[in-house]
Coordinates of C-alpha atoms in Angstrom, one line a residue:
M553 CA 100.4 129.0 75.1
T554 CA 100.6 130.0 71.5
A555 CA 97.3 130.3 70.2
R556 CA 96.5 129.8 66.6
E557 CA 95.4 132.7 64.6
P558 CA 92.4 132.4 62.3
D559 CA 94.5 132.3 59.1
D560 CA 96.6 129.4 60.4
D561 CA 93.6 127.0 60.8
P562 CA 94.0 124.3 58.4
T563 CA 90.2 123.2 58.2
G564 CA 89.2 126.8 57.3
D565 CA 86.9 127.0 60.4
A566 CA 88.9 129.7 62.2
G567 CA 88.9 129.7 66.1
P568 CA 87.5 132.7 67.8
A569 CA 89.2 136.1 67.6
A570 CA 90.9 137.4 70.7
D571 CA 88.0 139.6 71.6
E572 CA 85.1 137.3 70.5
T573 CA 83.2 135.6 73.1
A574 CA 83.1 132.0 72.3
L575 CA 83.2 128.5 74.1
G576 CA 85.9 125.9 74.4
T577 CA 85.0 122.3 75.6
D578 CA 87.2 119.3 76.5
E579 CA 86.8 116.2 78.8
A580 CA 89.0 114.3 81.3
G581 CA 88.7 110.7 82.5
K582 CA 87.9 108.9 79.3
G583 CA 90.2 105.9 80.0
P584 CA 90.3 105.4 84.0
V585 CA 88.6 102.2 85.4
L586 CA 87.5 104.2 88.5
G587 CA 85.1 107.0 88.7
P588 CA 83.3 109.4 86.0
M589 CA 84.2 110.9 82.9
V590 CA 84.1 114.8 83.4
A591 CA 83.6 117.4 80.6
A592 CA 83.9 121.1 80.9
A593 CA 82.9 124.1 78.8
V594 CA 84.4 127.6 79.3
R595 CA 82.6 130.6 77.7
A596 CA 84.6 133.9 77.5
S597 CA 86.8 135.8 75.1
P598 CA 90.0 134.2 74.6
A599 CA 91.6 137.5 75.8
S600 CA 90.0 137.0 79.2
I601 CA 91.8 133.6 79.8
P602 CA 95.0 133.7 81.8
D603 CA 98.3 133.6 79.7
D604 CA 99.7 130.7 81.6
V605 CA 96.7 128.4 80.5
D606 CA 97.9 125.5 78.6
D607 CA 96.8 121.8 77.9
S608 CA 96.1 120.3 81.3
K609 CA 98.6 117.7 80.7
R610 CA 101.3 120.0 80.6
L611 CA 100.7 121.7 84.0
T612 CA 101.6 120.6 87.5
P613 CA 98.4 119.6 89.7
A614 CA 99.2 122.7 91.8
A615 CA 99.1 125.0 88.6
R616 CA 95.9 123.3 87.3
T617 CA 94.1 123.8 90.6
T618 CA 95.2 127.5 90.7
L619 CA 94.1 128.2 87.2
A620 CA 90.8 126.3 87.6
A621 CA 90.0 128.5 90.6
T622 CA 90.9 131.6 88.8
L623 CA 88.4 130.6 85.8
H624 CA 85.8 129.8 88.2
D625 CA 86.0 133.1 90.1
S626 CA 86.5 135.4 87.0
P627 CA 83.4 137.7 86.3
D628 CA 84.4 137.7 82.6
V629 CA 84.5 133.8 82.5
D630 CA 81.4 131.4 82.5
V631 CA 82.2 127.8 83.5
A632 CA 80.2 124.6 83.4
V633 CA 81.0 120.9 84.0
A634 CA 79.0 117.7 83.1
A635 CA 79.7 114.0 84.5
I636 CA 79.2 110.7 82.8
S637 CA 78.6 108.3 85.7
T638 CA 79.9 104.7 85.7
D639 CA 76.5 103.4 85.0
R640 CA 76.1 105.4 81.7
I641 CA 79.6 104.3 80.9
D642 CA 78.8 100.6 81.5
D643 CA 75.4 100.9 79.4
S644 CA 75.8 98.3 76.6
E645 CA 73.7 100.6 74.4
T646 CA 76.2 103.2 74.1
D647 CA 79.9 103.7 73.5
M648 CA 82.7 106.0 74.6
N649 CA 82.6 108.3 71.4
S650 CA 78.7 108.9 72.1
L651 CA 79.5 109.6 75.6
T652 CA 82.2 112.0 75.0
V653 CA 79.9 113.9 72.6
A654 CA 77.1 113.8 75.5
A655 CA 79.5 114.9 78.2
Q656 CA 80.7 118.0 76.1
A657 CA 77.3 118.8 74.8
E658 CA 75.8 118.6 78.3
A659 CA 78.6 121.1 79.6
V660 CA 78.2 123.6 76.6
A661 CA 74.3 123.5 77.0
Q662 CA 74.6 124.9 80.4
I663 CA 76.4 128.2 79.3
A664 CA 75.8 128.7 75.7
R665 CA 73.9 131.2 74.0
H666 CA 72.1 131.2 70.6
G667 CA 74.6 131.7 67.8
D668 CA 77.7 131.1 69.9
R669 CA 80.9 129.6 68.3
V670 CA 82.3 126.5 70.1
V671 CA 85.6 124.8 69.7
A672 CA 85.8 121.3 70.7
D673 CA 88.5 118.8 71.4
A674 CA 87.6 116.2 69.0
G675 CA 86.6 112.7 70.4
D676 CA 86.2 111.0 67.3
V677 CA 88.5 110.0 64.5
S678 CA 86.2 112.2 62.3
E679 CA 86.6 115.9 63.6
S680 CA 83.6 117.1 61.3
R681 CA 81.3 114.1 62.4
F682 CA 82.3 115.0 66.1
A683 CA 81.5 118.6 65.5
R684 CA 78.2 117.8 64.0
R685 CA 77.3 115.4 66.8
V686 CA 78.0 117.9 69.8
G687 CA 76.2 120.9 67.9
D688 CA 73.1 118.5 67.2
R689 CA 73.2 117.4 70.9
V690 CA 73.4 120.9 72.1
A691 CA 70.6 122.1 70.0
S692 CA 68.2 119.3 71.0
D693 CA 68.2 120.7 74.6
G694 CA 69.2 124.2 74.3
P695 CA 70.7 126.9 71.9
S696 CA 71.6 126.4 68.3
V697 CA 75.6 126.9 68.1
E698 CA 78.4 126.7 65.7
V699 CA 80.9 123.9 66.5
H700 CA 84.4 123.5 65.3
A701 CA 86.2 120.3 66.4
E702 CA 89.8 119.6 66.2
H703 CA 92.3 117.0 67.5
G704 CA 94.6 118.5 69.9
A705 CA 92.5 121.6 70.3
D706 CA 93.6 121.9 73.9
E707 CA 97.0 122.5 72.7
V708 CA 96.3 125.3 70.5
Y709 CA 93.0 127.2 71.6
P710 CA 93.0 128.9 75.0
L711 CA 89.5 128.3 75.6
V712 CA 89.8 124.7 74.9
A713 CA 92.9 124.5 77.2
A714 CA 90.8 126.2 80.0
A715 CA 88.2 123.8 79.8
S716 CA 90.7 120.7 79.8
I717 CA 92.0 122.3 83.1
V718 CA 88.6 122.7 84.7
A719 CA 87.7 119.2 83.7
K720 CA 90.8 117.6 85.0
V721 CA 90.5 119.4 88.2
E722 CA 86.9 118.5 88.7
R723 CA 87.7 114.7 87.8
D724 CA 90.5 115.0 90.3
N725 CA 88.3 116.3 93.0
R726 CA 85.9 113.5 92.5
I727 CA 88.6 110.9 92.8
E728 CA 89.8 112.3 96.0
A729 CA 86.2 112.3 97.4
L730 CA 86.1 108.6 96.5
E731 CA 89.3 108.1 98.2
A732 CA 87.5 109.2 101.4
D733 CA 84.4 107.3 100.5
Y734 CA 86.4 104.0 100.3
A735 CA 88.9 104.9 103.1
D736 CA 88.2 101.3 104.5
H737 CA 89.5 99.7 101.5
G738 CA 91.8 102.3 100.1
P739 CA 94.2 103.8 98.9
I740 CA 92.4 103.8 95.4
G741 CA 95.2 105.5 93.5
S742 CA 94.6 107.6 90.3
G743 CA 91.8 105.2 89.0
Y744 CA 93.7 104.4 85.9
P745 CA 94.1 100.8 84.7
S746 CA 97.9 101.3 84.5
D747 CA 98.2 102.3 88.3
P748 CA 99.2 99.3 90.6
T749 CA 97.5 101.1 93.6
T750 CA 94.3 101.2 91.6
R751 CA 94.5 97.5 90.6
E752 CA 95.5 96.5 94.1
F753 CA 92.3 98.4 95.5
L754 CA 90.1 96.6 92.9
S755 CA 91.6 93.3 94.0
R756 CA 91.4 94.1 97.7
Y757 CA 87.8 95.4 97.5
V758 CA 86.4 92.2 95.5
A759 CA 88.3 89.8 97.9
E760 CA 86.8 91.6 101.0
T761 CA 83.3 92.2 99.5
G762 CA 82.7 89.7 96.5
E763 CA 81.9 92.5 94.1
L764 CA 83.2 95.5 92.4
P765 CA 82.7 99.0 94.1
D766 CA 80.1 101.4 92.5
C767 CA 82.8 103.5 91.6
A768 CA 84.2 100.9 89.2
R769 CA 83.4 100.7 85.5
A770 CA 82.4 97.1 85.2
S771 CA 82.6 96.9 81.5
W772 CA 86.5 97.8 81.7
A773 CA 88.7 95.0 81.0
T774 CA 90.7 95.7 84.2
S775 CA 87.5 95.0 86.3
E776 CA 86.6 91.7 84.2
T777 CA 90.2 90.4 85.0
V778 CA 90.1 91.3 88.8
L779 CA 86.7 89.3 89.0
A780 CA 88.1 86.6 86.8
A781 CA 91.2 86.4 89.2
A782 CA 88.8 86.3 92.5
E783 CA 86.7 83.6 91.0
Q784 CA 89.7 81.6 90.1
S785 CA 91.1 82.1 93.8
G786 CA 87.9 81.1 95.2
L787 CA 87.9 77.8 93.0
S788 CA 91.3 77.0 94.1
E789 CA 90.7 77.5 97.8
F790 CA 87.6 75.1 97.3

């Protein structure tokens, strides 16, 4: 990927120099109806990140898996992940912006050191607000860090791209584990509402058990639609 040089940063908060140890953080799985949201943090110098690292959405699953393994195995790279469960996502007292802050901060806090610079993929319309919230959340449980947040940071900063890959692979691994857990009712598909296999899984599970699976986000419109359809079908049969 083509990394942004410090002088090219439009906000004035330059990303880390090639030889500076810093952190990148990003999340995966904000929109699916199944499974957790997963955030990752990567601490290294940008020069330690493989050249073929890129925004995870631009890479094949095989390439992501290989790069994630390389990052985990590198002695020059620290990696951490944090997952937000479906129970936390369904909590009416919170929202996805706050949970994205929590996920990234929880991942960063595991490996950050006092004074580290962090580049985050902004999960809020206000980049500065997101940066402030992540920094405050990390400092509340761990070291004080300097956070710069930017929309599309995973397309520009190698450390954030690396974090996006780790988060995506971890999320995919958890969905694969759910596939095995729900083998009697599967396949479950990708977990996204737009996936017909996922919608069919939810409908089939509700029809067979009368409730949503624990891996489903009950507050999502897709889940509510499936439950409503099952209820209507039951009334029709009655």
